[in-house]
mmCIF file of C-alpha atoms in Angstrom:
data_model
loop_
_atom_site.group_PDB
_atom_site.id
_atom_site.type_symbol
_atom_site.label_atom_id
_atom_site.label_comp_id
_atom_site.label_asym_id
_atom_site.label_seq_id
_atom_site.Cartn_x
_atom_site.Cartn_y
_atom_site.Cartn_z
ATOM 1 C CA UNK A 756 97.668 98.740 72.016
ATOM 2 C CA UNK A 757 95.976 96.167 73.700
ATOM 3 C CA UNK A 758 92.369 96.017 74.199
ATOM 4 C CA UNK A 759 90.919 97.602 76.999
ATOM 5 C CA UNK A 760 88.652 94.702 79.359
ATOM 6 C CA UNK A 761 84.912 94.585 79.148
ATOM 7 C CA UNK A 762 84.900 96.083 83.154
ATOM 8 C CA UNK A 763 87.639 98.803 81.778
ATOM 9 C CA UNK A 764 85.150 100.264 78.995
ATOM 10 C CA UNK A 765 81.394 99.880 80.983
ATOM 11 C CA UNK A 766 83.994 102.242 83.759
ATOM 12 C CA UNK A 767 84.846 104.797 80.933
ATOM 13 C CA UNK A 768 80.870 104.931 79.371
ATOM 14 C CA UNK A 769 79.790 105.941 82.944
ATOM 15 C CA UNK A 770 82.573 107.728 83.280
ATOM 16 C CA UNK A 771 82.108 110.130 80.254
ATOM 17 C CA UNK A 772 78.539 110.140 81.553
ATOM 18 C CA UNK A 773 79.693 112.150 84.214
ATOM 19 C CA UNK A 774 79.313 110.019 86.888
ATOM 20 C CA UNK A 775 81.898 109.998 89.959
ATOM 21 C CA UNK A 776 83.749 107.099 90.947
ATOM 22 C CA UNK A 777 81.826 106.605 93.558
ATOM 23 C CA UNK A 778 78.292 106.414 91.428
ATOM 24 C CA UNK A 779 79.602 104.662 89.280
ATOM 25 C CA UNK A 780 80.657 102.309 91.701
ATOM 26 C CA UNK A 781 76.710 101.972 92.706
ATOM 27 C CA UNK A 782 75.470 101.598 89.439
ATOM 28 C CA UNK A 783 77.370 98.653 89.142
ATOM 29 C CA UNK A 784 77.666 96.970 92.056
ATOM 30 C CA UNK A 785 81.142 98.020 93.057
ATOM 31 C CA UNK A 786 83.284 99.754 95.217
ATOM 32 C CA UNK A 787 85.023 103.493 94.456
ATOM 33 C CA UNK A 788 88.056 102.157 94.659
ATOM 34 C CA UNK A 789 87.621 99.149 92.270
ATOM 35 C CA UNK A 790 86.161 101.848 89.951
ATOM 36 C CA UNK A 791 89.303 104.330 89.662
ATOM 37 C CA UNK A 792 91.481 100.950 89.793
ATOM 38 C CA UNK A 793 89.907 100.320 86.022
ATOM 39 C CA UNK A 794 89.951 103.610 85.408
ATOM 40 C CA UNK A 795 93.819 103.635 86.786
ATOM 41 C CA UNK A 796 94.115 100.560 84.261
ATOM 42 C CA UNK A 797 92.313 102.118 81.031
ATOM 43 C CA UNK A 798 94.607 104.955 81.637
ATOM 44 C CA UNK A 799 98.001 102.767 80.888
ATOM 45 C CA UNK A 800 96.230 100.508 78.452
ATOM 46 C CA UNK A 801 94.924 103.424 76.779
ATOM 47 C CA UNK A 802 98.108 106.554 77.513
ATOM 48 C CA UNK A 803 95.646 108.862 79.171
ATOM 49 C CA UNK A 804 96.532 111.267 81.327
ATOM 50 C CA UNK A 805 93.011 112.095 83.415
ATOM 51 C CA UNK A 806 89.376 110.899 82.897
ATOM 52 C CA UNK A 807 88.895 113.876 80.241
ATOM 53 C CA UNK A 808 92.127 111.985 78.331
ATOM 54 C CA UNK A 809 90.464 108.607 78.575
ATOM 55 C CA UNK A 810 86.827 109.070 76.932
ATOM 56 C CA UNK A 811 88.995 110.868 74.354
ATOM 57 C CA UNK A 812 90.854 108.613 73.712
ATOM 58 C CA UNK A 813 88.416 105.636 74.153
ATOM 59 C CA UNK A 814 86.401 107.584 71.658
ATOM 60 C CA UNK A 815 89.149 107.826 69.343
ATOM 61 C CA UNK A 816 89.860 104.280 69.499
ATOM 62 C CA UNK A 817 86.479 102.888 69.197
ATOM 63 C CA UNK A 818 86.353 101.184 72.678
ATOM 64 C CA UNK A 819 83.042 103.700 73.081
ATOM 65 C CA UNK A 820 81.019 104.469 69.994
ATOM 66 C CA UNK A 821 78.979 107.012 68.190
ATOM 67 C CA UNK A 822 75.526 104.677 69.449
ATOM 68 C CA UNK A 823 77.156 104.886 73.113
ATOM 69 C CA UNK A 824 77.947 108.517 73.058
ATOM 70 C CA UNK A 825 73.979 109.067 72.132
ATOM 71 C CA UNK A 826 72.496 107.174 74.398
ATOM 72 C CA UNK A 827 74.831 108.760 77.132
ATOM 73 C CA UNK A 828 73.902 112.158 75.694
ATOM 74 C CA UNK A 829 69.932 111.379 75.850
ATOM 75 C CA UNK A 830 70.351 110.128 79.501
ATOM 76 C CA UNK A 831 72.459 112.933 80.436
ATOM 77 C CA UNK A 832 69.590 115.035 79.276
ATOM 78 C CA UNK A 833 67.296 113.330 80.814
ATOM 79 C CA UNK A 834 68.644 113.333 84.052
ATOM 80 C CA UNK A 835 69.035 117.163 83.854
ATOM 81 C CA UNK A 836 65.407 117.354 82.999
ATOM 82 C CA UNK A 837 64.751 115.998 86.069
ATOM 83 C CA UNK A 838 66.152 118.195 88.476
ATOM 84 C CA UNK A 839 68.121 117.745 91.454
ATOM 85 C CA UNK A 840 67.215 114.982 93.489
ATOM 86 C CA UNK A 841 66.777 115.461 97.487
ATOM 87 C CA UNK A 842 67.454 112.423 99.403
ATOM 88 C CA UNK A 843 64.156 110.889 101.174
ATOM 89 C CA UNK A 844 65.786 110.585 104.566
ATOM 90 C CA UNK A 845 67.749 113.763 104.379
ATOM 91 C CA UNK A 846 67.768 116.465 106.922
ATOM 92 C CA UNK A 847 65.368 119.537 106.171
ATOM 93 C CA UNK A 848 67.158 122.638 104.614
ATOM 94 C CA UNK A 849 70.185 119.800 104.062
ATOM 95 C CA UNK A 850 70.896 120.742 100.581
ATOM 96 C CA UNK A 851 69.746 123.960 100.427
ATOM 97 C CA UNK A 852 71.474 124.961 104.357
ATOM 98 C CA UNK A 853 75.011 124.035 102.432
ATOM 99 C CA UNK A 854 74.094 125.901 99.301
ATOM 100 C CA UNK A 855 73.354 128.935 101.241
ATOM 101 C CA UNK A 856 76.572 128.163 103.185
ATOM 102 C CA UNK A 857 78.430 127.526 99.919
ATOM 103 C CA UNK A 858 76.870 130.971 98.767
ATOM 104 C CA UNK A 859 77.560 132.745 101.044
ATOM 105 C CA UNK A 860 74.222 133.027 102.390
ATOM 106 C CA UNK A 861 74.670 131.662 105.616
ATOM 107 C CA UNK A 862 71.824 132.050 108.563
ATOM 108 C CA UNK A 863 71.859 135.439 109.933
ATOM 109 C CA UNK A 864 74.153 135.422 113.213
ATOM 110 C CA UNK A 865 72.785 135.575 116.286
ATOM 111 C CA UNK A 866 72.946 138.970 117.975
ATOM 112 C CA UNK A 867 76.349 140.228 120.116
ATOM 113 C CA UNK A 868 74.565 142.025 122.857
ATOM 114 C CA UNK A 869 76.956 141.746 126.137
ATOM 115 C CA UNK A 870 75.538 139.531 128.970
ATOM 116 C CA UNK A 871 72.180 141.616 130.849
ATOM 117 C CA UNK A 872 71.281 144.300 127.731
ATOM 118 C CA UNK A 873 68.760 143.742 126.022
ATOM 119 C CA UNK A 874 69.264 142.103 122.107
ATOM 120 C CA UNK A 875 69.173 145.588 119.703
ATOM 121 C CA UNK A 876 71.382 148.061 122.267
ATOM 122 C CA UNK A 877 74.381 146.442 121.587
ATOM 123 C CA UNK A 878 76.844 148.865 121.222
#
């Protein structure tokens, strides 16, 4: 088996930490498509079928060490303890509104009263 490049190892470590290609790209200062390309090359090198398989094989072959896994777990635990973050410039209620829509708790529907009749007297 050929060796992974330093960048492929870096991308796999962030993948193991649960980052998406977009998040990984932001952290590394590269485009998400470049992250996907690095992952694809790592898949070929490792003989992996998907992200989870690539991470498992990278651990198995020593490309991700136990010390790195411990650091990943510690960082992940710290991130989870911080809780979700709202973007500073997000519209008010943006995240809550999307959660409500996803959970089926959308905003109350306006009254369907026929034109000319007051609300609450709809047939």
